[in-house]
Amino acid sequence: MRFSFLPVFVLLMPILEIAGFIVVGKALGLWLTLALILFTSFLGLIILRSGGMGMVRDLQNASRTGAEPAQTMISGGMRVIAGILLFLPGFITDSLGLLLLIPSVRTLIWKAIGPRIVVASSFRTQGFRGGPQNPGSAKVVDLDDEDFHRDGPNTSPWSQNRDDRDLPKP
């Protein structure tokens, strides 16, 4: 059975944050500590708002240029996580959030996890604007009314034992 550090981390984090409040509160005083917590929460909200929109903008630019969107998605996701960490009250989460805002730290994290990430897509970006990539490869058959006919019984669940081949054509 594999040991997971997540439950230990979740249980120890509040204790470490409370200890951080005590240490910073003794060094700065109550009011400066509360002001610092409120400031970082406000900063986290600003980063969340701009980070989400910035990530969407970066993904649109990557899709226009044909670049690989994986690094853009991970970098934008790390900015959003940084905003969430800054919004949470506590000095350890604030420190981690501020670290994630540094581009070189995000690049270092990308180098560590990037080889494990695969982006798979089933569409081409130019296909949405100008039709298919290669118009000759489209498999469209255009039939006239006289060219189309049904063979065999009509087993459609929508027609109840009726042969709708004799219905007038629209």
JSON list of C-alpha atoms in Angstrom, two decimals:
[
{"chain": "A", "resi": 1, "resn": "MET", "atom": "CA", "xyz": [0.00, 0.00, 0.00]},
{"chain": "A", "resi": 2, "resn": "ARG", "atom": "CA", "xyz": [1.32, 3.40, -0.98]},
{"chain": "A", "resi": 3, "resn": "PHE", "atom": "CA", "xyz": [1.64, 6.15, 1.65]},
{"chain": "A", "resi": 4, "resn": "SER", "atom": "CA", "xyz": [0.09, 9.51, 0.77]},
{"chain": "A", "resi": 5, "resn": "PHE", "atom": "CA", "xyz": [1.34, 12.75, 2.25]},
{"chain": "A", "resi": 6, "resn": "LEU", "atom": "CA", "xyz": [-1.87, 14.62, 1.44]},
{"chain": "A", "resi": 7, "resn": "PRO", "atom": "CA", "xyz": [-3.77, 13.75, 4.66]},
{"chain": "A", "resi": 8, "resn": "VAL", "atom": "CA", "xyz": [-0.71, 14.62, 6.75]},
{"chain": "A", "resi": 9, "resn": "PHE", "atom": "CA", "xyz": [-0.32, 17.90, 4.86]},
{"chain": "A", "resi": 10, "resn": "VAL", "atom": "CA", "xyz": [-4.01, 18.77, 5.30]},
{"chain": "A", "resi": 11, "resn": "LEU", "atom": "CA", "xyz": [-3.81, 18.11, 9.04]},
{"chain": "A", "resi": 12, "resn": "LEU", "atom": "CA", "xyz": [-0.52, 19.93, 9.65]},
{"chain": "A", "resi": 13, "resn": "MET", "atom": "CA", "xyz": [-1.21, 22.99, 7.51]},
{"chain": "A", "resi": 14, "resn": "PRO", "atom": "CA", "xyz": [-3.65, 24.74, 9.90]},
{"chain": "A", "resi": 15, "resn": "ILE", "atom": "CA", "xyz": [-1.29, 24.12, 12.81]},
{"chain": "A", "resi": 16, "resn": "LEU", "atom": "CA", "xyz": [1.62, 25.62, 10.87]},
{"chain": "A", "resi": 17, "resn": "GLU", "atom": "CA", "xyz": [-0.50, 28.59, 9.80]},
{"chain": "A", "resi": 18, "resn": "ILE", "atom": "CA", "xyz": [-1.54, 29.29, 13.40]},
{"chain": "A", "resi": 19, "resn": "ALA", "atom": "CA", "xyz": [2.10, 29.12, 14.45]},
{"chain": "A", "resi": 20, "resn": "GLY", "atom": "CA", "xyz": [2.91, 31.56, 11.64]},
{"chain": "A", "resi": 21, "resn": "PHE", "atom": "CA", "xyz": [0.23, 33.96, 12.90]},
{"chain": "A", "resi": 22, "resn": "ILE", "atom": "CA", "xyz": [1.73, 33.83, 16.39]},
{"chain": "A", "resi": 23, "resn": "VAL", "atom": "CA", "xyz": [5.29, 34.46, 15.19]},
{"chain": "A", "resi": 24, "resn": "VAL", "atom": "CA", "xyz": [4.35, 37.31, 12.84]},
{"chain": "A", "resi": 25, "resn": "GLY", "atom": "CA", "xyz": [1.92, 38.76, 15.40]},
{"chain": "A", "resi": 26, "resn": "LYS", "atom": "CA", "xyz": [4.67, 38.93, 18.02]},
{"chain": "A", "resi": 27, "resn": "ALA", "atom": "CA", "xyz": [7.07, 40.56, 15.54]},
{"chain": "A", "resi": 28, "resn": "LEU", "atom": "CA", "xyz": [4.70, 43.10, 13.92]},
{"chain": "A", "resi": 29, "resn": "GLY", "atom": "CA", "xyz": [1.81, 43.46, 16.34]},
{"chain": "A", "resi": 30, "resn": "LEU", "atom": "CA", "xyz": [-1.86, 42.64, 15.98]},
{"chain": "A", "resi": 31, "resn": "TRP", "atom": "CA", "xyz": [-2.99, 45.44, 13.65]},
{"chain": "A", "resi": 32, "resn": "LEU", "atom": "CA", "xyz": [-0.12, 45.15, 11.17]},
{"chain": "A", "resi": 33, "resn": "THR", "atom": "CA", "xyz": [-0.59, 41.37, 11.06]},
{"chain": "A", "resi": 34, "resn": "LEU", "atom": "CA", "xyz": [-4.31, 41.77, 10.33]},
{"chain": "A", "resi": 35, "resn": "ALA", "atom": "CA", "xyz": [-3.58, 44.46, 7.72]},
{"chain": "A", "resi": 36, "resn": "LEU", "atom": "CA", "xyz": [-1.05, 42.18, 6.04]},
{"chain": "A", "resi": 37, "resn": "ILE", "atom": "CA", "xyz": [-3.55, 39.31, 5.92]},
{"chain": "A", "resi": 38, "resn": "LEU", "atom": "CA", "xyz": [-6.25, 41.57, 4.45]},
{"chain": "A", "resi": 39, "resn": "PHE", "atom": "CA", "xyz": [-3.80, 43.01, 1.91]},
{"chain": "A", "resi": 40, "resn": "THR", "atom": "CA", "xyz": [-2.69, 39.58, 0.66]},
{"chain": "A", "resi": 41, "resn": "SER", "atom": "CA", "xyz": [-6.31, 38.42, 0.44]},
{"chain": "A", "resi": 42, "resn": "PHE", "atom": "CA", "xyz": [-7.19, 41.48, -1.65]},
{"chain": "A", "resi": 43, "resn": "LEU", "atom": "CA", "xyz": [-4.09, 40.88, -3.80]},
{"chain": "A", "resi": 44, "resn": "GLY", "atom": "CA", "xyz": [-5.19, 37.26, -4.26]},
{"chain": "A", "resi": 45, "resn": "LEU", "atom": "CA", "xyz": [-8.60, 38.39, -5.52]},
{"chain": "A", "resi": 46, "resn": "ILE", "atom": "CA", "xyz": [-6.99, 40.76, -8.01]},
{"chain": "A", "resi": 47, "resn": "ILE", "atom": "CA", "xyz": [-4.66, 38.04, -9.26]},
{"chain": "A", "resi": 48, "resn": "LEU", "atom": "CA", "xyz": [-7.54, 35.57, -9.56]},
{"chain": "A", "resi": 49, "resn": "ARG", "atom": "CA", "xyz": [-9.53, 38.00, -11.66]},
{"chain": "A", "resi": 50, "resn": "SER", "atom": "CA", "xyz": [-6.67, 39.01, -13.94]},
{"chain": "A", "resi": 51, "resn": "GLY", "atom": "CA", "xyz": [-5.08, 35.54, -13.96]},
{"chain": "A", "resi": 52, "resn": "GLY", "atom": "CA", "xyz": [-8.17, 33.80, -15.27]},
{"chain": "A", "resi": 53, "resn": "MET", "atom": "CA", "xyz": [-8.68, 36.33, -18.04]},
{"chain": "A", "resi": 54, "resn": "GLY", "atom": "CA", "xyz": [-4.96, 36.32, -18.80]},
{"chain": "A", "resi": 55, "resn": "MET", "atom": "CA", "xyz": [-4.99, 32.54, -19.14]},
{"chain": "A", "resi": 56, "resn": "VAL", "atom": "CA", "xyz": [-7.91, 32.68, -21.59]},
{"chain": "A", "resi": 57, "resn": "ARG", "atom": "CA", "xyz": [-6.10, 35.38, -23.60]},
{"chain": "A", "resi": 58, "resn": "ASP", "atom": "CA", "xyz": [-2.85, 33.36, -23.63]},
{"chain": "A", "resi": 59, "resn": "LEU", "atom": "CA", "xyz": [-4.70, 30.23, -24.77]},
{"chain": "A", "resi": 60, "resn": "GLN", "atom": "CA", "xyz": [-6.35, 32.16, -27.61]},
{"chain": "A", "resi": 61, "resn": "ASN", "atom": "CA", "xyz": [-2.95, 33.50, -28.71]},
{"chain": "A", "resi": 62, "resn": "ALA", "atom": "CA", "xyz": [-1.45, 30.01, -28.55]},
{"chain": "A", "resi": 63, "resn": "SER", "atom": "CA", "xyz": [-4.27, 28.59, -30.66]},
{"chain": "A", "resi": 64, "resn": "ARG", "atom": "CA", "xyz": [-3.92, 31.38, -33.24]},
{"chain": "A", "resi": 65, "resn": "THR", "atom": "CA", "xyz": [-0.19, 30.85, -33.62]},
{"chain": "A", "resi": 66, "resn": "GLY", "atom": "CA", "xyz": [-0.45, 27.06, -33.55]},
{"chain": "A", "resi": 67, "resn": "ALA", "atom": "CA", "xyz": [1.78, 26.81, -30.47]},
{"chain": "A", "resi": 68, "resn": "GLU", "atom": "CA", "xyz": [1.47, 23.97, -27.99]},
{"chain": "A", "resi": 69, "resn": "PRO", "atom": "CA", "xyz": [-1.05, 25.10, -25.36]},
{"chain": "A", "resi": 70, "resn": "ALA", "atom": "CA", "xyz": [0.20, 22.86, -22.53]},
{"chain": "A", "resi": 71, "resn": "GLN", "atom": "CA", "xyz": [2.77, 25.26, -21.08]},
{"chain": "A", "resi": 72, "resn": "THR", "atom": "CA", "xyz": [0.35, 28.16, -21.42]},
{"chain": "A", "resi": 73, "resn": "MET", "atom": "CA", "xyz": [-2.35, 26.22, -19.59]},
{"chain": "A", "resi": 74, "resn": "ILE", "atom": "CA", "xyz": [-0.02, 25.13, -16.79]},
{"chain": "A", "resi": 75, "resn": "SER", "atom": "CA", "xyz": [1.44, 28.63, -16.36]},
{"chain": "A", "resi": 76, "resn": "GLY", "atom": "CA", "xyz": [-2.03, 30.18, -16.26]},
{"chain": "A", "resi": 77, "resn": "GLY", "atom": "CA", "xyz": [-3.21, 27.50, -13.87]},
{"chain": "A", "resi": 78, "resn": "MET", "atom": "CA", "xyz": [-0.28, 28.22, -11.57]},
{"chain": "A", "resi": 79, "resn": "ARG", "atom": "CA", "xyz": [-1.19, 31.92, -11.58]},
{"chain": "A", "resi": 80, "resn": "VAL", "atom": "CA", "xyz": [-4.75, 31.03, -10.61]},
{"chain": "A", "resi": 81, "resn": "ILE", "atom": "CA", "xyz": [-3.47, 28.72, -7.85]},
{"chain": "A", "resi": 82, "resn": "ALA", "atom": "CA", "xyz": [-1.21, 31.56, -6.67]},
{"chain": "A", "resi": 83, "resn": "GLY", "atom": "CA", "xyz": [-4.26, 33.81, -6.40]},
{"chain": "A", "resi": 84, "resn": "ILE", "atom": "CA", "xyz": [-6.14, 31.18, -4.40]},
{"chain": "A", "resi": 85, "resn": "LEU", "atom": "CA", "xyz": [-3.17, 30.68, -2.07]},
{"chain": "A", "resi": 86, "resn": "LEU", "atom": "CA", "xyz": [-2.86, 34.43, -1.55]},
{"chain": "A", "resi": 87, "resn": "PHE", "atom": "CA", "xyz": [-6.59, 34.72, -0.84]},
{"chain": "A", "resi": 88, "resn": "LEU", "atom": "CA", "xyz": [-6.42, 32.07, 1.90]},
{"chain": "A", "resi": 89, "resn": "PRO", "atom": "CA", "xyz": [-5.42, 33.58, 5.24]},
{"chain": "A", "resi": 90, "resn": "GLY", "atom": "CA", "xyz": [-2.00, 32.46, 6.35]},
{"chain": "A", "resi": 91, "resn": "PHE", "atom": "CA", "xyz": [1.62, 33.31, 5.82]},
{"chain": "A", "resi": 92, "resn": "ILE", "atom": "CA", "xyz": [2.75, 29.92, 4.52]},
{"chain": "A", "resi": 93, "resn": "THR", "atom": "CA", "xyz": [0.09, 29.88, 1.81]},
{"chain": "A", "resi": 94, "resn": "ASP", "atom": "CA", "xyz": [0.95, 33.52, 1.02]},
{"chain": "A", "resi": 95, "resn": "SER", "atom": "CA", "xyz": [4.61, 32.59, 0.63]},
{"chain": "A", "resi": 96, "resn": "LEU", "atom": "CA", "xyz": [3.75, 29.71, -1.70]},
{"chain": "A", "resi": 97, "resn": "GLY", "atom": "CA", "xyz": [1.41, 31.97, -3.69]},
{"chain": "A", "resi": 98, "resn": "LEU", "atom": "CA", "xyz": [4.06, 34.65, -4.09]},
{"chain": "A", "resi": 99, "resn": "LEU", "atom": "CA", "xyz": [6.55, 32.01, -5.26]},
{"chain": "A", "resi": 100, "resn": "LEU", "atom": "CA", "xyz": [4.11, 30.84, -7.93]},
{"chain": "A", "resi": 101, "resn": "LEU", "atom": "CA", "xyz": [3.86, 34.41, -9.25]},
{"chain": "A", "resi": 102, "resn": "ILE", "atom": "CA", "xyz": [7.56, 34.43, -10.17]},
{"chain": "A", "resi": 103, "resn": "PRO", "atom": "CA", "xyz": [7.91, 33.40, -13.85]},
{"chain": "A", "resi": 104, "resn": "SER", "atom": "CA", "xyz": [11.23, 31.58, -13.30]},
{"chain": "A", "resi": 105, "resn": "VAL", "atom": "CA", "xyz": [9.63, 29.42, -10.58]},
{"chain": "A", "resi": 106, "resn": "ARG", "atom": "CA", "xyz": [6.75, 28.57, -12.93]},
{"chain": "A", "resi": 107, "resn": "THR", "atom": "CA", "xyz": [9.29, 27.69, -15.64]},
{"chain": "A", "resi": 108, "resn": "LEU", "atom": "CA", "xyz": [11.17, 25.46, -13.19]},
{"chain": "A", "resi": 109, "resn": "ILE", "atom": "CA", "xyz": [7.94, 23.68, -12.24]},
{"chain": "A", "resi": 110, "resn": "TRP", "atom": "CA", "xyz": [7.07, 23.31, -15.95]},
{"chain": "A", "resi": 111, "resn": "LYS", "atom": "CA", "xyz": [10.46, 21.71, -16.62]},
{"chain": "A", "resi": 112, "resn": "ALA", "atom": "CA", "xyz": [9.76, 19.24, -13.81]},
{"chain": "A", "resi": 113, "resn": "ILE", "atom": "CA", "xyz": [6.22, 18.27, -14.83]},
{"chain": "A", "resi": 114, "resn": "GLY", "atom": "CA", "xyz": [6.18, 19.18, -18.53]},
{"chain": "A", "resi": 115, "resn": "PRO", "atom": "CA", "xyz": [7.50, 15.87, -19.89]},
{"chain": "A", "resi": 116, "resn": "ARG", "atom": "CA", "xyz": [4.64, 14.04, -18.16]},
{"chain": "A", "resi": 117, "resn": "ILE", "atom": "CA", "xyz": [1.91, 16.17, -19.76]},
{"chain": "A", "resi": 118, "resn": "VAL", "atom": "CA", "xyz": [0.36, 15.28, -23.09]},
{"chain": "A", "resi": 119, "resn": "VAL", "atom": "CA", "xyz": [-2.13, 17.55, -24.81]},
{"chain": "A", "resi": 120, "resn": "ALA", "atom": "CA", "xyz": [-4.40, 15.73, -27.22]},
{"chain": "A", "resi": 121, "resn": "SER", "atom": "CA", "xyz": [-6.91, 17.46, -29.41]},
{"chain": "A", "resi": 122, "resn": "SER", "atom": "CA", "xyz": [-9.17, 16.25, -32.15]},
{"chain": "A", "resi": 123, "resn": "PHE", "atom": "CA", "xyz": [-9.66, 19.51, -33.98]},
{"chain": "A", "resi": 124, "resn": "ARG", "atom": "CA", "xyz": [-7.63, 21.92, -36.03]},
{"chain": "A", "resi": 125, "resn": "THR", "atom": "CA", "xyz": [-7.87, 25.60, -35.27]},
{"chain": "A", "resi": 126, "resn": "GLN", "atom": "CA", "xyz": [-8.17, 26.72, -38.89]},
{"chain": "A", "resi": 127, "resn": "GLY", "atom": "CA", "xyz": [-11.10, 24.40, -39.49]},
{"chain": "A", "resi": 128, "resn": "PHE", "atom": "CA", "xyz": [-13.44, 26.60, -37.49]},
{"chain": "A", "resi": 129, "resn": "ARG", "atom": "CA", "xyz": [-12.87, 29.71, -39.59]},
{"chain": "A", "resi": 130, "resn": "GLY", "atom": "CA", "xyz": [-12.44, 28.64, -43.15]},
{"chain": "A", "resi": 131, "resn": "GLY", "atom": "CA", "xyz": [-13.94, 25.18, -43.39]},
{"chain": "A", "resi": 132, "resn": "PRO", "atom": "CA", "xyz": [-11.94, 21.98, -43.60]},
{"chain": "A", "resi": 133, "resn": "GLN", "atom": "CA", "xyz": [-8.16, 21.99, -43.85]},
{"chain": "A", "resi": 134, "resn": "ASN", "atom": "CA", "xyz": [-8.17, 20.27, -47.23]},
{"chain": "A", "resi": 135, "resn": "PRO", "atom": "CA", "xyz": [-11.45, 20.76, -49.10]},
{"chain": "A", "resi": 136, "resn": "GLY", "atom": "CA", "xyz": [-10.69, 17.80, -51.36]},
{"chain": "A", "resi": 137, "resn": "SER", "atom": "CA", "xyz": [-10.62, 15.43, -48.40]},
{"chain": "A", "resi": 138, "resn": "ALA", "atom": "CA", "xyz": [-14.18, 16.19, -47.25]},
{"chain": "A", "resi": 139, "resn": "LYS", "atom": "CA", "xyz": [-16.50, 13.21, -47.69]},
{"chain": "A", "resi": 140, "resn": "VAL", "atom": "CA", "xyz": [-19.72, 14.96, -48.64]},
{"chain": "A", "resi": 141, "resn": "VAL", "atom": "CA", "xyz": [-22.13, 13.34, -51.04]},
{"chain": "A", "resi": 142, "resn": "ASP", "atom": "CA", "xyz": [-24.75, 15.64, -52.53]},
{"chain": "A", "resi": 143, "resn": "LEU", "atom": "CA", "xyz": [-27.81, 13.73, -53.75]},
{"chain": "A", "resi": 144, "resn": "ASP", "atom": "CA", "xyz": [-30.88, 14.95, -55.57]},
{"chain": "A", "resi": 145, "resn": "ASP", "atom": "CA", "xyz": [-34.35, 13.74, -54.61]},
{"chain": "A", "resi": 146, "resn": "GLU", "atom": "CA", "xyz": [-34.33, 11.26, -57.49]},
{"chain": "A", "resi": 147, "resn": "ASP", "atom": "CA", "xyz": [-30.94, 9.81, -56.46]},
{"chain": "A", "resi": 148, "resn": "PHE", "atom": "CA", "xyz": [-32.01, 8.81, -52.94]},
{"chain": "A", "resi": 149, "resn": "HIS", "atom": "CA", "xyz": [-34.14, 5.76, -52.21]},
{"chain": "A", "resi": 150, "resn": "ARG", "atom": "CA", "xyz": [-34.63, 3.35, -49.32]},
{"chain": "A", "resi": 151, "resn": "ASP", "atom": "CA", "xyz": [-34.28, -0.36, -49.64]},
{"chain": "A", "resi": 152, "resn": "GLY", "atom": "CA", "xyz": [-36.09, -2.74, -47.35]},
{"chain": "A", "resi": 153, "resn": "PRO", "atom": "CA", "xyz": [-38.69, -2.19, -44.66]},
{"chain": "A", "resi": 154, "resn": "ASN", "atom": "CA", "xyz": [-38.95, 1.01, -42.73]},
{"chain": "A", "resi": 155, "resn": "THR", "atom": "CA", "xyz": [-37.98, 0.11, -39.17]},
{"chain": "A", "resi": 156, "resn": "SER", "atom": "CA", "xyz": [-37.88, 3.61, -37.82]},
{"chain": "A", "resi": 157, "resn": "PRO", "atom": "CA", "xyz": [-39.12, 3.92, -34.22]},
{"chain": "A", "resi": 158, "resn": "TRP", "atom": "CA", "xyz": [-40.79, 7.21, -35.12]},
{"chain": "A", "resi": 159, "resn": "SER", "atom": "CA", "xyz": [-43.07, 5.82, -37.79]},
{"chain": "A", "resi": 160, "resn": "GLN", "atom": "CA", "xyz": [-45.47, 3.31, -36.30]},
{"chain": "A", "resi": 161, "resn": "ASN", "atom": "CA", "xyz": [-45.80, 0.59, -38.91]},
{"chain": "A", "resi": 162, "resn": "ARG", "atom": "CA", "xyz": [-46.22, 3.16, -41.63]},
{"chain": "A", "resi": 163, "resn": "ASP", "atom": "CA", "xyz": [-44.28, 3.25, -44.80]},
{"chain": "A", "resi": 164, "resn": "ASP", "atom": "CA", "xyz": [-43.39, 6.91, -45.06]},
{"chain": "A", "resi": 165, "resn": "ARG", "atom": "CA", "xyz": [-41.86, 6.49, -48.51]},
{"chain": "A", "resi": 166, "resn": "ASP", "atom": "CA", "xyz": [-45.15, 7.47, -50.04]},
{"chain": "A", "resi": 167, "resn": "LEU", "atom": "CA", "xyz": [-45.42, 10.75, -48.13]},
{"chain": "A", "resi": 168, "resn": "PRO", "atom": "CA", "xyz": [-45.19, 13.92, -50.22]},
{"chain": "A", "resi": 169, "resn": "LYS", "atom": "CA", "xyz": [-41.71, 15.36, -50.53]},
{"chain": "A", "resi": 170, "resn": "PRO", "atom": "CA", "xyz": [-41.16, 18.77, -48.92]}
]
